[in-house]
Each structure stands twice: as C-alpha cells, then as structure tokens.
Coordinates of C-alpha atoms in Angstrom, one line a residue:
X1 CA -31.6 29.6 -30.3
X2 CA -30.1 30.0 -26.8
X3 CA -27.1 32.4 -26.7
X4 CA -24.1 30.2 -26.2
X5 CA -22.1 33.1 -24.6
X6 CA -24.3 33.2 -21.6
X7 CA -24.0 29.6 -21.0
X8 CA -21.8 29.4 -17.8
X9 CA -19.7 26.2 -17.0
X10 CA -20.3 24.2 -13.7
X11 CA -17.5 23.5 -11.2
X12 CA -17.6 19.9 -12.4
X13 CA -16.8 21.0 -16.0
X14 CA -14.3 23.3 -14.9
X15 CA -12.5 20.7 -12.8
X16 CA -12.8 18.1 -15.7
X17 CA -11.0 20.7 -18.0
X18 CA -8.4 21.4 -15.3
X19 CA -7.6 17.6 -15.1
X20 CA -7.4 17.5 -18.9
X21 CA -4.8 20.5 -18.9
X22 CA -2.9 18.8 -16.1
X23 CA -2.7 15.7 -18.1
X24 CA -1.8 17.3 -21.4
X25 CA 0.7 19.6 -19.7
X26 CA 2.5 16.9 -17.9
X27 CA 3.0 14.9 -21.1
X28 CA 4.3 18.0 -22.8
X29 CA 6.6 18.9 -20.3
X30 CA 8.0 15.3 -20.2
X31 CA 8.6 15.3 -24.0
X32 CA 10.2 18.7 -23.7
X33 CA 12.7 17.1 -21.0
X34 CA 12.8 19.8 -18.3
X35 CA 10.7 22.6 -16.6
X36 CA 11.0 25.0 -13.8
X37 CA 7.9 24.5 -11.7
X38 CA 7.6 28.1 -10.3
X39 CA 8.7 29.6 -13.6
X40 CA 6.7 30.2 -16.8
X41 CA 7.1 26.7 -17.6
X42 CA 5.2 25.5 -14.9
X43 CA 2.5 28.2 -14.7
X44 CA -0.1 25.9 -16.6
X45 CA 0.4 23.0 -14.2
X46 CA 0.2 25.4 -11.1
X47 CA -2.9 27.1 -12.5
X48 CA -4.7 23.9 -13.4
X49 CA -4.1 22.5 -9.9
X50 CA -5.2 25.8 -8.2
X51 CA -8.4 25.8 -10.4
X52 CA -9.0 22.0 -9.6
X53 CA -8.4 22.5 -5.8
X54 CA -8.3 18.8 -5.0
X55 CA -9.7 17.5 -1.8
X56 CA -6.5 15.9 -0.7
X57 CA -4.7 19.2 -1.0
X58 CA -7.0 21.0 1.3
X59 CA -6.4 24.6 1.5
X60 CA -4.0 24.8 -1.5
X61 CA -6.0 27.9 -2.9
X62 CA -6.0 29.8 0.3
X63 CA -3.2 31.9 1.9
X64 CA -2.6 29.5 4.9
X65 CA -0.3 26.4 4.4
X66 CA -2.3 23.1 4.1
X67 CA -0.6 20.8 6.9
X68 CA -2.7 17.4 6.4
X69 CA -2.0 17.5 2.6
X70 CA 1.8 18.5 3.1
X71 CA 2.1 15.4 5.4
X72 CA 0.2 13.2 2.7
X73 CA 2.5 14.3 0.2
X74 CA 5.9 14.1 2.3
X75 CA 5.2 10.6 3.3
X76 CA 5.2 9.8 -0.5
X77 CA 8.4 11.7 -1.5
X78 CA 12.0 10.8 -0.6
X79 CA 13.2 12.2 2.7
X80 CA 15.3 15.3 2.0
X81 CA 13.7 16.2 -1.3
X82 CA 12.4 19.5 0.2
X83 CA 16.2 20.5 0.4
X84 CA 16.6 19.8 -3.2
X85 CA 16.8 22.5 -6.0
X86 CA 17.3 19.8 -8.8
X87 CA 14.9 17.0 -9.1
X88 CA 15.8 14.5 -11.8
X89 CA 13.4 11.7 -12.8
X90 CA 15.2 8.9 -14.3
X91 CA 14.7 5.2 -15.4
X92 CA 16.6 2.3 -13.7
X93 CA 19.9 3.4 -14.8
X94 CA 22.3 1.5 -12.6
X95 CA 22.3 3.7 -9.3
X96 CA 21.5 0.5 -7.4
X97 CA 25.2 -0.7 -8.2
X98 CA 26.8 2.6 -6.9
X99 CA 27.6 4.0 -3.5
X100 CA 24.6 5.8 -3.5
X101 CA 22.1 4.5 -0.8
X102 CA 18.3 4.2 -2.0
X103 CA 16.0 6.2 -0.3
X104 CA 12.4 4.9 -0.3
X105 CA 9.5 7.0 0.5
X106 CA 7.4 5.5 3.6
X107 CA 4.1 5.3 1.5
X108 CA 5.3 4.9 -2.0
X109 CA 7.6 2.3 -3.2
X110 CA 10.2 4.0 -5.5
X111 CA 14.0 4.1 -5.2
X112 CA 15.5 7.6 -4.9
X113 CA 19.0 8.7 -4.7
X114 CA 20.5 11.8 -3.1
X115 CA 23.2 12.8 -5.6
X116 CA 24.5 15.7 -3.8
X117 CA 23.3 18.8 -1.6
X118 CA 21.1 20.1 -4.4
X119 CA 20.0 17.0 -6.5
X120 CA 17.5 14.3 -5.6
X121 CA 17.2 11.4 -8.5
X122 CA 13.8 9.5 -8.5
X123 CA 13.5 6.2 -10.4
X124 CA 10.3 5.9 -12.5
X125 CA 9.7 2.3 -13.3
X126 CA 6.0 2.0 -12.9
X127 CA 4.8 3.9 -16.0
X128 CA 3.2 7.4 -16.7
X129 CA 0.9 7.4 -13.7
X130 CA 4.2 7.5 -11.4
X131 CA 5.1 10.7 -13.2
X132 CA 1.6 12.3 -12.9
X133 CA 1.7 11.3 -9.1
X134 CA 5.0 12.9 -8.5
X135 CA 4.5 16.1 -10.5
X136 CA 1.2 16.8 -8.8
X137 CA 2.6 16.2 -5.4
X138 CA 5.9 18.5 -6.3
X139 CA 3.7 21.3 -7.8
X140 CA 1.7 21.3 -4.5
X141 CA 4.6 21.6 -2.1
X142 CA 6.3 24.3 -4.4
X143 CA 3.0 26.2 -4.3
X144 CA 3.0 25.8 -0.5
X145 CA 6.5 26.9 -0.1
X146 CA 5.7 30.2 -2.1
X147 CA 3.0 30.8 0.6
X148 CA 5.8 30.4 3.3
X149 CA 7.9 32.9 1.4
X150 CA 5.1 35.4 1.0
X151 CA 4.7 35.4 4.8
X152 CA 8.4 35.8 5.7
X153 CA 9.9 37.8 3.0
X154 CA 9.7 41.6 3.9
X155 CA 12.1 43.2 1.4
X156 CA 13.4 42.3 -2.2
X157 CA 16.9 42.3 -0.8
X158 CA 16.1 39.0 1.2
X159 CA 15.1 40.7 4.4
X160 CA 13.0 38.3 6.5
X161 CA 10.8 38.7 9.6
X162 CA 11.6 37.8 13.1
X163 CA 9.7 34.4 13.0
X164 CA 11.8 33.2 10.2
X165 CA 15.1 34.2 11.9
X166 CA 13.9 32.4 15.0
X167 CA 12.9 29.4 13.2
X168 CA 16.2 29.2 11.2
X169 CA 18.2 29.2 14.6
X170 CA 15.9 26.2 15.7
X171 CA 16.6 24.3 12.6
X172 CA 20.3 24.9 12.7
X173 CA 20.6 23.5 16.2
X174 CA 22.5 20.2 16.0
X175 CA 21.1 18.7 19.1
X176 CA 17.5 17.4 19.7
X177 CA 15.2 20.4 20.9
X178 CA 14.1 20.5 24.4
X179 CA 10.2 20.6 25.1
X180 CA 10.4 24.6 25.5
X181 CA 12.7 25.0 22.5
X182 CA 10.4 22.8 20.4
X183 CA 7.3 24.8 21.5
X184 CA 9.0 28.2 20.8
X185 CA 9.9 26.7 17.4
X186 CA 6.2 25.5 16.9
X187 CA 5.0 29.1 17.9
X188 CA 7.2 30.7 15.3
X189 CA 6.2 28.1 12.6
X190 CA 2.6 28.7 13.4
X191 CA 2.9 32.3 12.5
X192 CA 5.1 31.5 9.3
X193 CA 2.2 28.8 8.3
X194 CA -0.7 31.2 9.1
X195 CA -1.8 28.2 11.3
X196 CA -2.7 28.1 15.0
X197 CA -0.2 27.0 17.7
X198 CA -2.6 24.0 18.4
X199 CA -2.8 22.9 14.8
X200 CA 1.0 22.8 14.2
X201 CA 1.5 21.0 17.6
X202 CA -1.0 18.4 16.7
X203 CA 0.7 17.4 13.4
X204 CA 4.2 18.0 14.6
X205 CA 5.2 14.4 15.7
X206 CA 3.5 12.8 12.4
X207 CA 6.4 14.2 10.3
X208 CA 9.1 12.9 12.8
X209 CA 11.2 9.8 11.8
X210 CA 13.8 8.1 14.1
X211 CA 16.8 10.2 13.1
X212 CA 14.8 13.6 12.9
X213 CA 12.3 14.0 15.6
X214 CA 11.9 17.6 14.6
X215 CA 11.6 16.9 10.8
X216 CA 8.5 19.3 10.7
X217 CA 10.1 22.4 11.1
X218 CA 13.3 21.4 8.8
X219 CA 10.6 20.6 6.1
X220 CA 8.9 24.0 6.5
X221 CA 12.3 25.8 6.6
X222 CA 13.8 24.3 3.8
X223 CA 10.6 24.8 1.5
X224 CA 10.5 28.3 2.5
X225 CA 14.4 28.9 2.0
X226 CA 14.4 27.6 -1.5
X227 CA 11.3 29.6 -2.4
X228 CA 13.1 32.9 -1.2
X229 CA 16.1 32.1 -3.3
X230 CA 13.8 31.6 -6.2
X231 CA 12.7 35.1 -5.7
X232 CA 15.7 36.9 -4.3
X233 CA 18.5 35.4 -6.3
X234 CA 16.3 33.9 -9.3
X235 CA 17.8 30.6 -8.6
X236 CA 14.7 28.6 -9.4
X237 CA 14.0 25.0 -8.9
X238 CA 14.2 22.7 -11.8
X239 CA 12.6 19.2 -12.8
X240 CA 14.2 17.1 -15.5
X241 CA 13.5 13.9 -17.3
X242 CA 16.4 11.8 -18.0
X243 CA 17.0 10.9 -21.8
X244 CA 16.8 7.0 -20.9
X245 CA 13.4 7.5 -19.0
X246 CA 12.0 9.4 -22.1
X247 CA 13.3 6.8 -24.5
X248 CA 11.9 3.7 -22.5
X249 CA 8.6 5.1 -21.2
X250 CA 5.6 3.3 -22.8
X251 CA 7.6 0.3 -24.1
X252 CA 6.7 -2.2 -21.4
X253 CA 10.2 -2.7 -20.6
X254 CA 9.7 -3.6 -16.9
X255 CA 6.5 -5.3 -17.4
X256 CA 7.9 -7.7 -19.9
X257 CA 11.0 -8.7 -17.6
X258 CA 8.4 -9.0 -14.7
X259 CA 6.0 -11.2 -16.7
X260 CA 8.9 -13.3 -18.4
X261 CA 10.4 -13.9 -14.8
X262 CA 6.9 -15.5 -13.8
X263 CA 6.5 -17.7 -16.7
X264 CA 9.9 -19.0 -16.4
X265 CA 9.2 -20.1 -12.9
X266 CA 5.9 -21.6 -14.0
X267 CA 7.8 -23.7 -16.6
X268 CA 10.6 -24.6 -14.4
X269 CA 8.0 -25.9 -11.8
X270 CA 5.7 -27.7 -14.7
X271 CA 2.9 -25.4 -13.9
X272 CA 2.5 -23.5 -17.0
X273 CA 0.0 -26.1 -18.6
X274 CA -2.2 -26.2 -15.4
X275 CA -5.3 -24.0 -15.1
X276 CA -4.2 -20.5 -13.9
X277 CA -6.0 -17.9 -11.8
X278 CA -4.4 -14.4 -11.6
X279 CA -5.1 -12.4 -8.5
X280 CA -4.2 -8.8 -8.0
X281 CA -4.2 -8.1 -4.2
X282 CA -1.8 -7.4 -1.3
X283 CA 0.9 -10.1 -0.3
X284 CA -0.7 -11.4 2.7
X285 CA -4.5 -11.8 2.4
X286 CA -4.4 -14.9 -0.1
X287 CA -1.7 -16.6 1.9
X288 CA -3.3 -16.0 5.3
X289 CA -6.6 -16.9 4.0
X290 CA -5.5 -20.3 3.0
X291 CA -2.8 -21.1 5.7
X292 CA -3.8 -19.2 8.8
X293 CA -6.3 -21.8 9.8
X294 CA -4.1 -25.1 9.7
X295 CA -1.2 -23.0 11.4
X296 CA -3.0 -21.1 14.0
X297 CA -6.5 -22.3 13.9
X298 CA -6.5 -24.2 17.4
X299 CA -5.4 -21.0 19.1
X300 CA -8.3 -19.1 17.6
X301 CA -10.9 -21.8 17.7
X302 CA -13.2 -19.6 20.3
X303 CA -12.5 -16.2 18.7
X304 CA -14.6 -14.5 16.0
X305 CA -14.0 -15.5 12.4
X306 CA -11.9 -12.6 11.4
X307 CA -9.9 -12.1 14.7
X308 CA -7.1 -14.4 13.4
X309 CA -6.8 -12.0 10.3
X310 CA -6.7 -8.9 12.5
X311 CA -4.1 -10.2 14.6
X312 CA -1.9 -11.3 11.7
X313 CA -2.3 -7.6 10.3
X314 CA -1.0 -6.2 13.6
X315 CA 2.4 -4.6 13.3
X316 CA 3.5 -6.5 16.5
X317 CA 2.6 -9.8 15.1
X318 CA 5.9 -10.7 13.2
X319 CA 6.4 -14.1 14.6
X320 CA 2.9 -15.1 13.8
X321 CA 3.3 -14.0 10.2
X322 CA 6.7 -15.6 9.9
X323 CA 4.9 -19.2 11.1
X324 CA 2.1 -18.6 8.5
X325 CA 4.7 -17.9 5.7
X326 CA 7.2 -20.7 6.6
X327 CA 4.2 -23.1 6.6
X328 CA 2.9 -21.8 3.0
X329 CA 6.4 -22.1 1.7
X330 CA 6.6 -26.0 2.8
X331 CA 3.1 -26.4 1.2
X332 CA 3.9 -25.2 -2.4
X333 CA 4.0 -21.4 -2.3
X334 CA 6.7 -19.8 -4.5
X335 CA 7.8 -16.3 -3.3
X336 CA 9.1 -14.1 -6.2
X337 CA 10.2 -10.7 -4.7
X338 CA 10.3 -8.2 -7.6
X339 CA 13.6 -7.8 -9.3
X340 CA 12.3 -6.2 -12.7
X341 CA 11.8 -2.7 -11.2
X342 CA 8.0 -2.8 -11.3
X343 CA 7.9 -3.1 -7.5
X344 CA 5.4 -5.7 -7.9
X345 CA 6.0 -8.8 -5.8
X346 CA 4.5 -12.3 -6.6
X347 CA 3.5 -15.5 -5.1
X348 CA 2.7 -18.5 -6.9
X349 CA 0.5 -21.2 -5.1
X350 CA 0.5 -24.8 -6.4
X351 CA -2.9 -26.1 -4.9
X352 CA -1.8 -29.6 -5.7
X353 CA 0.6 -29.2 -3.0
X354 CA -1.9 -27.8 -0.5
X355 CA -3.9 -30.0 1.9
X356 CA -7.0 -27.9 1.6
X357 CA -9.0 -30.2 3.8
X358 CA -6.9 -28.5 6.6
X359 CA -8.1 -25.2 5.6
X360 CA -11.3 -23.2 5.7
X361 CA -11.7 -24.2 1.9
X362 CA -12.3 -28.1 2.7
X363 CA -15.2 -28.3 0.6
X364 CA -13.2 -27.4 -2.5
X365 CA -14.3 -29.0 -5.8
X366 CA -11.6 -28.5 -8.1
X367 CA -11.1 -30.5 -11.4
X368 CA -8.4 -33.1 -11.8
X369 CA -5.9 -30.5 -12.7
X370 CA -5.5 -28.5 -9.6
X371 CA -5.5 -24.7 -10.0
X372 CA -2.4 -22.5 -9.8
X373 CA -2.8 -18.9 -8.4
X374 CA -0.7 -16.3 -9.2
X375 CA -1.0 -13.5 -6.6
X376 CA 0.5 -10.2 -7.8
X377 CA 0.9 -7.1 -5.5
X378 CA -0.9 -3.9 -6.4
X379 CA 0.0 -2.2 -9.8
X380 CA 0.1 1.7 -9.8
X381 CA -2.4 3.3 -12.4
X382 CA -1.3 2.6 -16.1
X383 CA 1.2 0.1 -14.9
X384 CA -1.7 -2.3 -14.5
X385 CA -2.1 -2.5 -18.4
X386 CA 1.5 -2.9 -18.8
X387 CA 1.8 -5.9 -16.2
X388 CA -1.4 -7.9 -17.3
X389 CA -0.9 -7.0 -20.9
X390 CA 2.5 -8.7 -20.7
X391 CA 1.6 -11.6 -18.4
X392 CA -1.5 -12.8 -20.5
X393 CA 0.9 -12.9 -23.7
X394 CA 1.9 -16.4 -24.9
X395 CA 5.5 -17.5 -23.4
X396 CA 8.0 -17.7 -26.3
X397 CA 10.3 -20.9 -25.2
X398 CA 12.4 -20.1 -28.4
X399 CA 12.1 -18.3 -31.7
X400 CA 9.6 -20.7 -33.2
X401 CA 7.8 -22.2 -30.0
X402 CA 5.3 -20.3 -27.9
X403 CA 3.1 -21.5 -25.0
X404 CA -0.4 -20.2 -24.4
X405 CA -1.3 -19.8 -20.6
X406 CA -4.5 -21.4 -19.5
X407 CA -5.6 -18.5 -17.7
X408 CA -9.3 -19.3 -16.3
X409 CA -9.8 -16.1 -14.2
X410 CA -8.5 -12.7 -13.5
X411 CA -9.5 -11.3 -10.1
X412 CA -8.7 -7.7 -8.8
X413 CA -9.0 -6.8 -5.2
X414 CA -8.0 -3.3 -4.1
X415 CA -8.6 -0.1 -2.2
X416 CA -10.6 2.7 -3.6
X417 CA -12.5 5.9 -2.9
X418 CA -16.2 5.5 -2.2
X419 CA -18.8 8.1 -3.3
X420 CA -21.5 6.9 -0.7
X421 CA -20.9 5.0 2.5
X422 CA -17.6 5.2 4.3
X423 CA -14.3 3.5 5.3
X424 CA -14.1 -0.1 5.2
X425 CA -17.5 -0.5 3.0
X426 CA -17.3 -2.8 -0.2
X427 CA -17.8 -1.7 -3.9
X428 CA -18.8 -4.3 -6.5
X429 CA -18.1 -2.6 -9.9
X430 CA -20.1 -3.7 -13.1
X431 CA -18.1 -1.2 -15.5
X432 CA -15.1 1.0 -15.2
X433 CA -15.2 4.5 -16.8
X434 CA -12.0 6.2 -17.7
X435 CA -12.0 9.7 -16.2
X436 CA -11.6 12.6 -18.8
X437 CA -12.0 10.4 -22.0
X438 CA -15.1 8.6 -20.7
X439 CA -13.8 5.4 -22.3
X440 CA -15.9 2.8 -20.6
X441 CA -15.5 -1.0 -20.1
X442 CA -18.7 -2.8 -19.0
X443 CA -18.1 -6.5 -17.9
X444 CA -19.8 -9.6 -16.4
X445 CA -18.5 -9.5 -12.7
X446 CA -18.3 -13.0 -11.2
X447 CA -18.9 -11.3 -7.9
X448 CA -22.1 -9.7 -6.9
X449 CA -23.3 -7.3 -3.9
X450 CA -25.6 -10.2 -2.7
X451 CA -22.6 -12.7 -2.0
X452 CA -21.3 -10.1 0.7
X453 CA -24.5 -9.6 2.5
X454 CA -25.2 -10.4 6.1
X455 CA -21.5 -9.5 7.1
X456 CA -22.2 -6.1 8.9
X457 CA -20.5 -4.3 6.0
X458 CA -22.3 -2.2 3.5
X459 CA -22.0 -3.2 -0.2
X460 CA -22.5 -0.9 -3.2
X461 CA -22.8 -2.0 -6.8
X462 CA -22.6 0.0 -10.2
X463 CA -19.8 1.7 -12.5
X464 CA -16.6 3.0 -10.9
X465 CA -14.3 5.7 -12.3
X466 CA -10.8 5.1 -13.2
X467 CA -8.9 8.4 -12.4
X468 CA -5.7 10.0 -13.5
X469 CA -4.5 10.2 -9.7
X470 CA -6.5 10.2 -6.5
X471 CA -4.6 13.3 -5.6
X472 CA -6.4 15.2 -8.4
X473 CA -9.9 14.5 -7.3
X474 CA -12.2 17.3 -6.1
X475 CA -15.8 17.3 -4.5
X476 CA -17.5 18.9 -7.5
X477 CA -16.3 16.4 -10.2
X478 CA -17.0 13.5 -7.8
X479 CA -20.3 14.8 -7.1
X480 CA -21.1 14.9 -10.8
X481 CA -19.9 11.4 -11.3
X482 CA -22.1 10.0 -8.4
X483 CA -25.4 12.2 -8.9
X484 CA -25.6 12.2 -12.8
X485 CA -26.6 9.2 -14.9
X486 CA -23.2 7.9 -14.4
X487 CA -24.3 6.9 -11.0
X488 CA -20.6 6.0 -10.0
X489 CA -20.0 4.3 -6.7
X490 CA -16.4 4.9 -6.3
X491 CA -13.0 5.9 -7.8
X492 CA -9.9 4.0 -8.2
X493 CA -6.8 4.2 -10.5
X494 CA -6.3 0.8 -12.2
X495 CA -9.4 -0.9 -13.1
X496 CA -9.9 0.5 -16.7
X497 CA -6.1 -0.6 -17.5
X498 CA -6.8 -4.1 -16.2
X499 CA -10.0 -4.6 -18.1
X500 CA -8.5 -3.1 -21.2
X501 CA -5.5 -5.7 -21.1
X502 CA -7.9 -8.5 -20.4
X503 CA -10.4 -7.5 -23.2
X504 CA -7.6 -7.4 -25.8
X505 CA -6.0 -10.6 -24.8
X506 CA -9.2 -12.5 -24.8
X507 CA -11.3 -10.9 -27.5
X508 CA -8.8 -9.6 -30.2
X509 CA -5.4 -11.4 -29.6
X510 CA -6.9 -14.6 -28.5
X511 CA -3.9 -15.3 -26.3
X512 CA -6.4 -16.6 -23.6
X513 CA -9.8 -18.1 -23.6
X514 CA -12.5 -15.7 -24.7
X515 CA -14.7 -16.8 -21.8
X516 CA -12.1 -15.8 -19.0
X517 CA -13.9 -15.0 -15.8
X518 CA -13.3 -11.6 -14.2
X519 CA -14.0 -10.6 -10.7
X520 CA -13.5 -6.9 -9.1
X521 CA -14.2 -5.9 -5.8
X522 CA -12.9 -2.9 -3.7
X523 CA -13.0 -1.9 0.0
X524 CA -13.3 1.8 0.8
X525 CA -10.1 3.5 2.0
X526 CA -11.8 7.0 2.0
X527 CA -14.8 8.9 1.1
X528 CA -13.5 11.9 -0.7
X529 CA -17.0 13.7 -0.8
X530 CA -17.0 13.8 3.2
X531 CA -15.0 16.6 4.9
X532 CA -12.3 14.9 7.1
X533 CA -12.7 11.3 5.3
X534 CA -10.1 11.9 2.6
X535 CA -6.9 10.0 2.3
X536 CA -5.2 12.7 3.9
X537 CA -7.1 12.1 7.0
X538 CA -5.2 9.0 7.7
X539 CA -5.3 5.2 7.2
X540 CA -7.9 2.5 7.7
X541 CA -6.2 0.9 10.7
X542 CA -8.0 -2.4 11.4
X543 CA -11.3 -1.2 9.6
X544 CA -9.7 -2.5 6.3
X545 CA -9.0 -6.0 7.7
X546 CA -12.6 -7.5 7.5
X547 CA -13.3 -6.3 4.0
X548 CA -9.9 -7.3 2.8
X549 CA -10.5 -11.0 4.0
X550 CA -14.0 -11.1 3.0
X551 CA -13.3 -10.2 -0.6
X552 CA -10.3 -12.8 -0.6
X553 CA -12.1 -15.5 0.8
X554 CA -15.1 -14.9 -1.9
X555 CA -12.6 -15.0 -4.7
X556 CA -11.0 -18.1 -3.5
X557 CA -14.3 -19.9 -2.8
X558 CA -15.2 -19.2 -6.5
X559 CA -12.0 -20.5 -7.7
X560 CA -12.3 -23.6 -5.5
X561 CA -15.8 -24.1 -6.8
X562 CA -17.3 -23.8 -3.2
X563 CA -21.0 -22.9 -3.5

C-alpha cells in the first residue's frame, strides 16, 4: 500500500483548500459579529489569502506593494475607506433618510456612509457574495498596508524614515501639487512601495478623482499610517457586522420586495397572464437591439452592422441613448429603477406595443399572445438565487389566491473569465459546477456554439465554474479545472445559483412549466490564466460591444421564433 504520508498536495489542491478556509472563516466571523483583520481573529483569513495568492492581487505574497491590484480594489470600495479604522457592514437601516451622503464606489454598486473621521458604514443588500467580496478586498489592502509599514517604520517608538516624512508633507498640502512637487512625492512613494518611479508614475492618474487629483499618495499614506498606529499604539482596525444584517441575511428580504414590485407592475398593466421571458443582461443591450434600428437606422444604413451599438456604448453618446430610450418608452417599455435595495434595475417590454416590422426582428413569428420581456440587470453571486427564486414564485394577490407566472424561458447573458481564448470571446456552457463543493447543474442550453460561428469571434462550449469570487482565483486552480476531466471553459459567479433556482421552480415546486427553456451565454472579460489579462489589467473597452449584442440578438431571435 502506498505510504499516505509521502503524498504531497498539488498547488491546485492547496488553493482549493485555501478557498474553503476563506469561505468557512468569513462565515464564522460574520456569525461572531466582529473581528480585527490584522489581529489574531483575522489571521486565518490573511494566511488563506496569502496561500491562495489570487491572480488579481498580483504580488500580494511579495515584499513590494501590488499596484494594479490596489487600483482594482480601491475602485470597488468607497472613497475614504483607507482613512477609516472602523468598518461597519450593515443592512439597509435607514441611513438614506439621514443627513449622511451616500458614497457609491465607481465599480461596485453599494451605498456607503462616512459616519465620522474613523468609521465607514457599508450597506450589504446583495447577499453573502457581497460580504465575501468586500472582506477579501479589505484583507488585501490591510496586508498591503503592513508592507508599507514594514518599509517606513524604523523604531518601535514610531520613528519613520525620511521618505515617509516627505510623503506626509505632500499629503498635508492643501493645494494641488505642482508637477515638480508631484514627481518628488512619486519618488518618495516609489521607495515606500518598493516600486520604480516609472511604475508609480504610470498608475498615479488612474487613482485620481475630480476632487482629488493626487489621491494616489493619500491612499498610500493613510493605509501606511493606520498600519503604523496598529503596531505602535496597538490601535487595531476593526470590522463589525450589524445585528440587523446578521438577522436579515439569507431570508430573501430584498429579493422578495424586488420580485413583488415587478409582479405588481405586471398585474397593473394586464401582463401577468401573458407568456413571459426573463433575461438577465445589462440595461441597454435589449432596448438598443430592438429600438436602435427604427430610431437611428437611416443614419447608419451604410455602416457595419454593429457600428450603431458601438456608438451607443460610447461615453460621449448620451443624446443618442436618450433618443432610443424615449422611443422605447413610447413603444411600451416600462422602466423600473430599483427601490428594493437589490441594486437590480428592471425593464419590462410589452411586445404587443412594439412595431417589430420596423426593427431588425421583422421576421418575428410570435403566437397570438405576444410575449412580455422582463430584463433584469446583473445579480451578484448568491444574489442570483435569491432574486430568480423569488421572481419565479406565484404572486399572492390576497391570502387565498395566487397567480402562477407563465414563464417560457430564462436567458442569462453576462461577463465571465475565459480559460482558453481572450477578451471578447464567447462561451456557451452546458453545465455549471460550483467551486469548492463540486455541486453541478447540467442543462439543455437553447443556445449553441454553431449559432455564433461566422462572426469573427471565437466561440467555446463546455462546463463553466461558478466561483465564490473572481478575486479569489489563482492560476493553479484554474489550470486544474481547465486541463482536468472537468474541461471547464470559463468562470463566473452566478450561473449555478440561477440554475438552482430555475430547477427548483420547474422540477420540484412546479411554480413554472417543467419544460422552461434556458439560455446561457457569456463573453470574456479577461483570461486569468494569461499574465496581463486579468480583470486588474483594465476593462474591455469596445471589445465587449460586439459579443454583447451578438448574444442579445440571438436570444431575442429565439424568443421571437426567427429561424
């Protein structure tokens, strides 16, 4: 018999175990109610993250400070959080009706409130995945902050080196730095961070916001300052979870409010008995696919097919987008900005009010009962189960009566990391596998790879991994999923949760038809197996426009029975 003691674990197994430890530890800390990230209570979380070494956090395990990973995280956390010693994760507890002004991170929709100089409250209304996301990001920046501390603190009494003193002078200056002053500050910051002058200069402006052009050095300074105070004064940063958040989490409170709002609008507009098609996508692709042609078609008749969508996606095209939206509202589109706390906006399209003959779907062959489209913005991780699970439940009009929704299809279009190919490529899954548990959800996808051929975009088909968080993935684990018999083509955060809700509603609860059609298609936002192609390397730009609209159009062609 082989000696078990001599069997070494692979890096993929170590990474998988690290993710499991992170998952269990975060749930334990949440149930506990508070912890100190750089204290004993946060040690398991820190060690697991350092063992995992996620691609997105780059050089987290090295002495030098990781710059691209820091930018990625800072864009997803509220402005000013680096200055706060106390971070309180709360439910929606009424701060929106107070004098506190909400702070919304640029790349993550969540309301945050600066309570005082030392405390930031972060509202968690999107489920556990939101907690995992923010805790891993905070753990990362706190680890980086202690790297800064290690490079500048030269005595236990708080004595710091000259670079830190000069950086502090630049930060405390009230007026905008001149070019010479800025480059002096960059020079000192580079020494503090263990990076070159050129590396710091290249990323400096990416941290800037209109009110703070020199924000980069402020972020570095405050991270380092709080880390120094943790060691010198034993004044440790603390993360707390409010009692109301701990009481509400997992009870679908926000998902229930969100779904009920949609059903009430359907009922009020006499749409609840019609064939319903749910589409999870962004808030522009379905609207533009249907209405861009009748509004702007003459202007683009000689242009390439997707030029109209590229122009509409440009940040300089507010007027064009406004024209399309105004036309859509006249043609029966109902806009439902979120008021529930889920941060998931909704559009409802009554196709009976749309003149489809003027659109690119003029060959539509719908039945007598025209379909109703419910387009919901992207969910976040486990929130996908909460929202779809609630939406597919019957609508209780009173204590005795309930209306079953005639849901004919659920279509999911989203961004995902690809494990072969590159940014902008398309993935068509045939199963979702839950990372860690290996729970798997095979399904019959109405979309196929052959449908997308001939459009100069590579298309891949196979299983996809639903991950705990995109910020927790590393090369070894992803290579295992790709190269082993799993043969995974990509990773995303919601697929297994959507399918779990659809299967339970259609196969067990019988609240929707058992033969409901499902469609899943993703376009690649990054390739985490390629150096320089992770999410931290930047956005898609216009690369994502063509696959986004190609997938949207294929979904709509199936709903409209266009062969």
